[in-house]
């Protein structure tokens, strides 16, 4: 009888351990966290786009595509070109950083169903032709008709930290009192813009200019509308 009692006790202890393990293995917890964000106009975002150059219709090259009320998107209205023609816009648009830390621009690419015939540069001198370092020593070629020239594993241009105010930008963020530039609202094209001639510098300014060149060869693929989407890629190293 003593031997049987010991076996029964060991069995019960083992059963209790098994039940405890099953309970521990099936415990669940619930927690929660709130969040918020605001969808704003692309000219008022933390990394925002501003206009500068005009198109052939005398409106801002950068403008709202369609309605300015819902689903606001921007486009570059580059105009009409013919075969064997080249045209460039030294300040097709500007990129401004409003984050409170610096942001690196790494590369551009374009999604399009046909040939883009487009070159894109980053540079600091708004009205200089960025196709040569003689014209603008800050120039960086980013994209050349289907080829991503500056690959995304390094920074092409560093936008200095902004001040989270979409109404201005700064050519030297270490001295905003003397280097702040307004970016007012264009009521026709529905974007913020600047025609200020103060140059931008990588790591020093919170903005940069984007030059776009269209070069249509004599053997263009076809006549008619050419359209696509330009992607600008960023990387931020926050401290």
PDB file of C-alpha atoms in Angstrom, residues 27-204:
ATOM      1  CA  UNK A  27      -1.467  33.217 -21.510  1.00  0.00           C
ATOM      2  CA  UNK A  28      -2.247  36.312 -23.622  1.00  0.00           C
ATOM      3  CA  UNK A  29      -1.869  40.064 -23.045  1.00  0.00           C
ATOM      4  CA  UNK A  30      -3.435  43.134 -24.637  1.00  0.00           C
ATOM      5  CA  UNK A  31      -1.988  46.631 -24.730  1.00  0.00           C
ATOM      6  CA  UNK A  32      -2.759  49.704 -26.794  1.00  0.00           C
ATOM      7  CA  UNK A  33      -1.180  52.871 -28.148  1.00  0.00           C
ATOM      8  CA  UNK A  34      -2.762  55.865 -29.838  1.00  0.00           C
ATOM      9  CA  UNK A  35      -1.453  57.579 -32.954  1.00  0.00           C
ATOM     10  CA  UNK A  36      -2.154  60.597 -35.099  1.00  0.00           C
ATOM     11  CA  UNK A  37      -0.949  62.121 -38.343  1.00  0.00           C
ATOM     12  CA  UNK A  38      -2.202  64.851 -40.650  1.00  0.00           C
ATOM     13  CA  UNK A  39      -2.464  64.683 -44.428  1.00  0.00           C
ATOM     14  CA  UNK A  40      -1.389  68.050 -45.822  1.00  0.00           C
ATOM     15  CA  UNK A  41      -0.698  69.695 -49.160  1.00  0.00           C
ATOM     16  CA  UNK A  42       2.618  68.561 -50.749  1.00  0.00           C
ATOM     17  CA  UNK A  43       3.950  72.135 -50.447  1.00  0.00           C
ATOM     18  CA  UNK A  44       3.328  72.051 -46.684  1.00  0.00           C
ATOM     19  CA  UNK A  45       4.706  68.603 -45.838  1.00  0.00           C
ATOM     20  CA  UNK A  46       7.749  67.894 -43.663  1.00  0.00           C
ATOM     21  CA  UNK A  47       9.711  67.259 -46.853  1.00  0.00           C
ATOM     22  CA  UNK A  48       7.977  69.525 -49.300  1.00  0.00           C
ATOM     23  CA  UNK A  49       8.097  70.611 -52.930  1.00  0.00           C
ATOM     24  CA  UNK A  50       8.034  74.230 -54.065  1.00  0.00           C
ATOM     25  CA  UNK A  51       7.768  75.844 -57.479  1.00  0.00           C
ATOM     26  CA  UNK A  52      10.012  78.397 -59.181  1.00  0.00           C
ATOM     27  CA  UNK A  53      10.322  78.309 -62.992  1.00  0.00           C
ATOM     28  CA  UNK A  54       7.338  78.997 -65.222  1.00  0.00           C
ATOM     29  CA  UNK A  55       6.147  76.843 -68.097  1.00  0.00           C
ATOM     30  CA  UNK A  56       5.261  78.048 -71.576  1.00  0.00           C
ATOM     31  CA  UNK A  57       1.739  78.927 -70.409  1.00  0.00           C
ATOM     32  CA  UNK A  58       3.282  81.448 -67.965  1.00  0.00           C
ATOM     33  CA  UNK A  59       2.078  79.414 -65.005  1.00  0.00           C
ATOM     34  CA  UNK A  60       4.325  77.709 -62.486  1.00  0.00           C
ATOM     35  CA  UNK A  61       5.979  74.600 -63.934  1.00  0.00           C
ATOM     36  CA  UNK A  62       5.176  72.783 -60.685  1.00  0.00           C
ATOM     37  CA  UNK A  63       1.440  72.847 -60.084  1.00  0.00           C
ATOM     38  CA  UNK A  64      -1.485  70.905 -58.694  1.00  0.00           C
ATOM     39  CA  UNK A  65      -2.680  68.088 -60.929  1.00  0.00           C
ATOM     40  CA  UNK A  66      -6.452  68.376 -61.112  1.00  0.00           C
ATOM     41  CA  UNK A  67      -8.504  69.469 -58.121  1.00  0.00           C
ATOM     42  CA  UNK A  68      -6.900  71.387 -55.271  1.00  0.00           C
ATOM     43  CA  UNK A  69      -9.574  70.138 -52.856  1.00  0.00           C
ATOM     44  CA  UNK A  70      -9.344  66.360 -52.686  1.00  0.00           C
ATOM     45  CA  UNK A  71      -6.482  63.932 -53.457  1.00  0.00           C
ATOM     46  CA  UNK A  72      -3.986  66.756 -54.015  1.00  0.00           C
ATOM     47  CA  UNK A  73      -1.023  65.700 -56.154  1.00  0.00           C
ATOM     48  CA  UNK A  74       1.575  67.743 -57.997  1.00  0.00           C
ATOM     49  CA  UNK A  75       2.939  67.516 -61.515  1.00  0.00           C
ATOM     50  CA  UNK A  76       5.467  69.226 -63.779  1.00  0.00           C
ATOM     51  CA  UNK A  77       3.704  70.748 -66.807  1.00  0.00           C
ATOM     52  CA  UNK A  78       6.772  70.746 -69.071  1.00  0.00           C
ATOM     53  CA  UNK A  79       5.039  71.917 -72.256  1.00  0.00           C
ATOM     54  CA  UNK A  80       5.315  70.978 -75.929  1.00  0.00           C
ATOM     55  CA  UNK A  81       8.495  69.808 -77.672  1.00  0.00           C
ATOM     56  CA  UNK A  82       9.332  68.542 -81.129  1.00  0.00           C
ATOM     57  CA  UNK A  83      11.957  66.195 -82.527  1.00  0.00           C
ATOM     58  CA  UNK A  84      15.608  67.200 -82.234  1.00  0.00           C
ATOM     59  CA  UNK A  85      14.860  69.805 -79.538  1.00  0.00           C
ATOM     60  CA  UNK A  86      16.378  70.412 -76.109  1.00  0.00           C
ATOM     61  CA  UNK A  87      15.079  72.572 -73.297  1.00  0.00           C
ATOM     62  CA  UNK A  88      16.019  72.827 -69.629  1.00  0.00           C
ATOM     63  CA  UNK A  89      14.463  74.298 -66.509  1.00  0.00           C
ATOM     64  CA  UNK A  90      17.162  75.147 -63.969  1.00  0.00           C
ATOM     65  CA  UNK A  91      14.626  75.406 -61.128  1.00  0.00           C
ATOM     66  CA  UNK A  92      11.841  73.080 -62.227  1.00  0.00           C
ATOM     67  CA  UNK A  93      11.093  72.669 -58.544  1.00  0.00           C
ATOM     68  CA  UNK A  94      12.741  72.872 -55.162  1.00  0.00           C
ATOM     69  CA  UNK A  95      12.898  70.379 -52.319  1.00  0.00           C
ATOM     70  CA  UNK A  96      12.711  71.801 -48.788  1.00  0.00           C
ATOM     71  CA  UNK A  97      13.291  69.933 -45.524  1.00  0.00           C
ATOM     72  CA  UNK A  98      11.134  70.885 -42.534  1.00  0.00           C
ATOM     73  CA  UNK A  99      12.203  68.014 -40.282  1.00  0.00           C
ATOM     74  CA  UNK A 100      14.274  69.022 -37.249  1.00  0.00           C
ATOM     75  CA  UNK A 101      17.126  66.784 -38.437  1.00  0.00           C
ATOM     76  CA  UNK A 102      19.068  66.620 -41.694  1.00  0.00           C
ATOM     77  CA  UNK A 103      17.828  64.468 -44.585  1.00  0.00           C
ATOM     78  CA  UNK A 104      19.891  62.942 -47.391  1.00  0.00           C
ATOM     79  CA  UNK A 105      18.686  62.770 -50.998  1.00  0.00           C
ATOM     80  CA  UNK A 106      20.038  59.497 -52.350  1.00  0.00           C
ATOM     81  CA  UNK A 107      18.653  58.950 -55.852  1.00  0.00           C
ATOM     82  CA  UNK A 108      15.942  59.690 -58.435  1.00  0.00           C
ATOM     83  CA  UNK A 109      14.145  57.215 -60.622  1.00  0.00           C
ATOM     84  CA  UNK A 110      11.241  57.521 -63.049  1.00  0.00           C
ATOM     85  CA  UNK A 111       8.385  55.175 -63.807  1.00  0.00           C
ATOM     86  CA  UNK A 112       7.127  55.733 -67.361  1.00  0.00           C
ATOM     87  CA  UNK A 113       5.614  53.593 -70.134  1.00  0.00           C
ATOM     88  CA  UNK A 114       7.946  55.072 -72.763  1.00  0.00           C
ATOM     89  CA  UNK A 115      11.217  56.967 -73.170  1.00  0.00           C
ATOM     90  CA  UNK A 116      11.583  59.848 -70.741  1.00  0.00           C
ATOM     91  CA  UNK A 117      14.118  61.920 -72.757  1.00  0.00           C
ATOM     92  CA  UNK A 118      14.818  63.504 -69.377  1.00  0.00           C
ATOM     93  CA  UNK A 119      17.877  64.424 -67.345  1.00  0.00           C
ATOM     94  CA  UNK A 120      17.702  65.539 -63.718  1.00  0.00           C
ATOM     95  CA  UNK A 121      20.268  67.363 -61.589  1.00  0.00           C
ATOM     96  CA  UNK A 122      20.443  68.641 -58.024  1.00  0.00           C
ATOM     97  CA  UNK A 123      22.203  71.967 -57.628  1.00  0.00           C
ATOM     98  CA  UNK A 124      22.396  75.135 -55.564  1.00  0.00           C
ATOM     99  CA  UNK A 125      22.318  78.043 -58.050  1.00  0.00           C
ATOM    100  CA  UNK A 126      18.679  78.531 -59.026  1.00  0.00           C
ATOM    101  CA  UNK A 127      19.229  80.137 -62.438  1.00  0.00           C
ATOM    102  CA  UNK A 128      22.466  78.405 -63.516  1.00  0.00           C
ATOM    103  CA  UNK A 129      22.504  75.587 -66.068  1.00  0.00           C
ATOM    104  CA  UNK A 130      23.488  72.599 -63.952  1.00  0.00           C
ATOM    105  CA  UNK A 131      24.777  70.545 -66.897  1.00  0.00           C
ATOM    106  CA  UNK A 132      28.335  71.631 -66.101  1.00  0.00           C
ATOM    107  CA  UNK A 133      30.371  72.205 -62.954  1.00  0.00           C
ATOM    108  CA  UNK A 134      31.707  75.306 -64.708  1.00  0.00           C
ATOM    109  CA  UNK A 135      28.228  76.824 -64.568  1.00  0.00           C
ATOM    110  CA  UNK A 136      27.461  75.529 -61.069  1.00  0.00           C
ATOM    111  CA  UNK A 137      30.142  73.701 -59.030  1.00  0.00           C
ATOM    112  CA  UNK A 138      27.470  72.169 -56.774  1.00  0.00           C
ATOM    113  CA  UNK A 139      25.742  70.225 -59.549  1.00  0.00           C
ATOM    114  CA  UNK A 140      25.035  66.487 -59.186  1.00  0.00           C
ATOM    115  CA  UNK A 141      23.625  64.526 -62.138  1.00  0.00           C
ATOM    116  CA  UNK A 142      20.964  62.184 -60.778  1.00  0.00           C
ATOM    117  CA  UNK A 143      19.126  60.684 -63.754  1.00  0.00           C
ATOM    118  CA  UNK A 144      19.813  60.348 -67.487  1.00  0.00           C
ATOM    119  CA  UNK A 145      16.969  59.094 -69.723  1.00  0.00           C
ATOM    120  CA  UNK A 146      16.335  55.747 -68.076  1.00  0.00           C
ATOM    121  CA  UNK A 147      19.596  55.454 -66.142  1.00  0.00           C
ATOM    122  CA  UNK A 148      19.860  56.149 -62.418  1.00  0.00           C
ATOM    123  CA  UNK A 149      23.211  57.947 -62.416  1.00  0.00           C
ATOM    124  CA  UNK A 150      23.611  58.479 -58.691  1.00  0.00           C
ATOM    125  CA  UNK A 151      22.979  55.136 -57.010  1.00  0.00           C
ATOM    126  CA  UNK A 152      21.182  54.993 -53.685  1.00  0.00           C
ATOM    127  CA  UNK A 153      23.968  53.772 -51.389  1.00  0.00           C
ATOM    128  CA  UNK A 154      25.417  57.258 -50.818  1.00  0.00           C
ATOM    129  CA  UNK A 155      24.050  60.755 -50.290  1.00  0.00           C
ATOM    130  CA  UNK A 156      23.917  63.027 -53.324  1.00  0.00           C
ATOM    131  CA  UNK A 157      22.810  66.080 -51.332  1.00  0.00           C
ATOM    132  CA  UNK A 158      22.140  66.671 -47.635  1.00  0.00           C
ATOM    133  CA  UNK A 159      19.265  68.944 -46.692  1.00  0.00           C
ATOM    134  CA  UNK A 160      20.042  70.622 -43.386  1.00  0.00           C
ATOM    135  CA  UNK A 161      17.505  70.514 -40.570  1.00  0.00           C
ATOM    136  CA  UNK A 162      14.440  72.694 -41.113  1.00  0.00           C
ATOM    137  CA  UNK A 163      12.273  74.721 -38.735  1.00  0.00           C
ATOM    138  CA  UNK A 164       8.902  73.043 -39.424  1.00  0.00           C
ATOM    139  CA  UNK A 165       7.560  76.257 -40.960  1.00  0.00           C
ATOM    140  CA  UNK A 166       6.360  75.811 -44.574  1.00  0.00           C
ATOM    141  CA  UNK A 167       6.250  79.579 -45.120  1.00  0.00           C
ATOM    142  CA  UNK A 168      10.034  79.871 -45.386  1.00  0.00           C
ATOM    143  CA  UNK A 169      13.325  78.126 -46.134  1.00  0.00           C
ATOM    144  CA  UNK A 170      16.884  78.911 -45.103  1.00  0.00           C
ATOM    145  CA  UNK A 171      20.165  79.096 -47.033  1.00  0.00           C
ATOM    146  CA  UNK A 172      22.247  78.817 -43.845  1.00  0.00           C
ATOM    147  CA  UNK A 173      20.468  77.141 -40.948  1.00  0.00           C
ATOM    148  CA  UNK A 174      23.179  78.172 -38.489  1.00  0.00           C
ATOM    149  CA  UNK A 175      22.121  81.825 -38.973  1.00  0.00           C
ATOM    150  CA  UNK A 176      18.389  81.845 -39.762  1.00  0.00           C
ATOM    151  CA  UNK A 177      18.013  85.518 -38.826  1.00  0.00           C
ATOM    152  CA  UNK A 178      20.051  86.613 -41.833  1.00  0.00           C
ATOM    153  CA  UNK A 179      19.399  83.746 -44.245  1.00  0.00           C
ATOM    154  CA  UNK A 180      15.673  82.978 -44.108  1.00  0.00           C
ATOM    155  CA  UNK A 181      13.809  83.143 -47.435  1.00  0.00           C
ATOM    156  CA  UNK A 182       9.990  83.335 -47.723  1.00  0.00           C
ATOM    157  CA  UNK A 183       8.096  80.718 -49.715  1.00  0.00           C
ATOM    158  CA  UNK A 184       4.708  82.374 -50.351  1.00  0.00           C
ATOM    159  CA  UNK A 185       1.632  80.729 -51.831  1.00  0.00           C
ATOM    160  CA  UNK A 186       0.932  80.825 -55.570  1.00  0.00           C
ATOM    161  CA  UNK A 187      -2.858  81.177 -55.783  1.00  0.00           C
ATOM    162  CA  UNK A 188      -2.954  80.065 -59.438  1.00  0.00           C
ATOM    163  CA  UNK A 189      -0.732  76.984 -59.422  1.00  0.00           C
ATOM    164  CA  UNK A 190      -1.629  76.195 -55.792  1.00  0.00           C
ATOM    165  CA  UNK A 191       1.932  75.591 -54.600  1.00  0.00           C
ATOM    166  CA  UNK A 192       4.460  77.470 -52.513  1.00  0.00           C
ATOM    167  CA  UNK A 193       7.308  78.972 -54.517  1.00  0.00           C
ATOM    168  CA  UNK A 194      10.475  81.056 -54.470  1.00  0.00           C
ATOM    169  CA  UNK A 195      12.333  83.145 -57.035  1.00  0.00           C
ATOM    170  CA  UNK A 196      15.040  84.161 -54.575  1.00  0.00           C
ATOM    171  CA  UNK A 197      18.561  84.078 -56.017  1.00  0.00           C
ATOM    172  CA  UNK A 198      20.369  83.054 -52.820  1.00  0.00           C
ATOM    173  CA  UNK A 199      22.302  79.857 -53.529  1.00  0.00           C
ATOM    174  CA  UNK A 200      21.821  76.621 -51.625  1.00  0.00           C
ATOM    175  CA  UNK A 201      24.643  74.473 -50.245  1.00  0.00           C
ATOM    176  CA  UNK A 202      24.603  70.830 -49.230  1.00  0.00           C
ATOM    177  CA  UNK A 203      24.659  70.356 -45.425  1.00  0.00           C
ATOM    178  CA  UNK A 204      24.137  74.095 -44.907  1.00  0.00           C
TER     179      UNK A 204
END
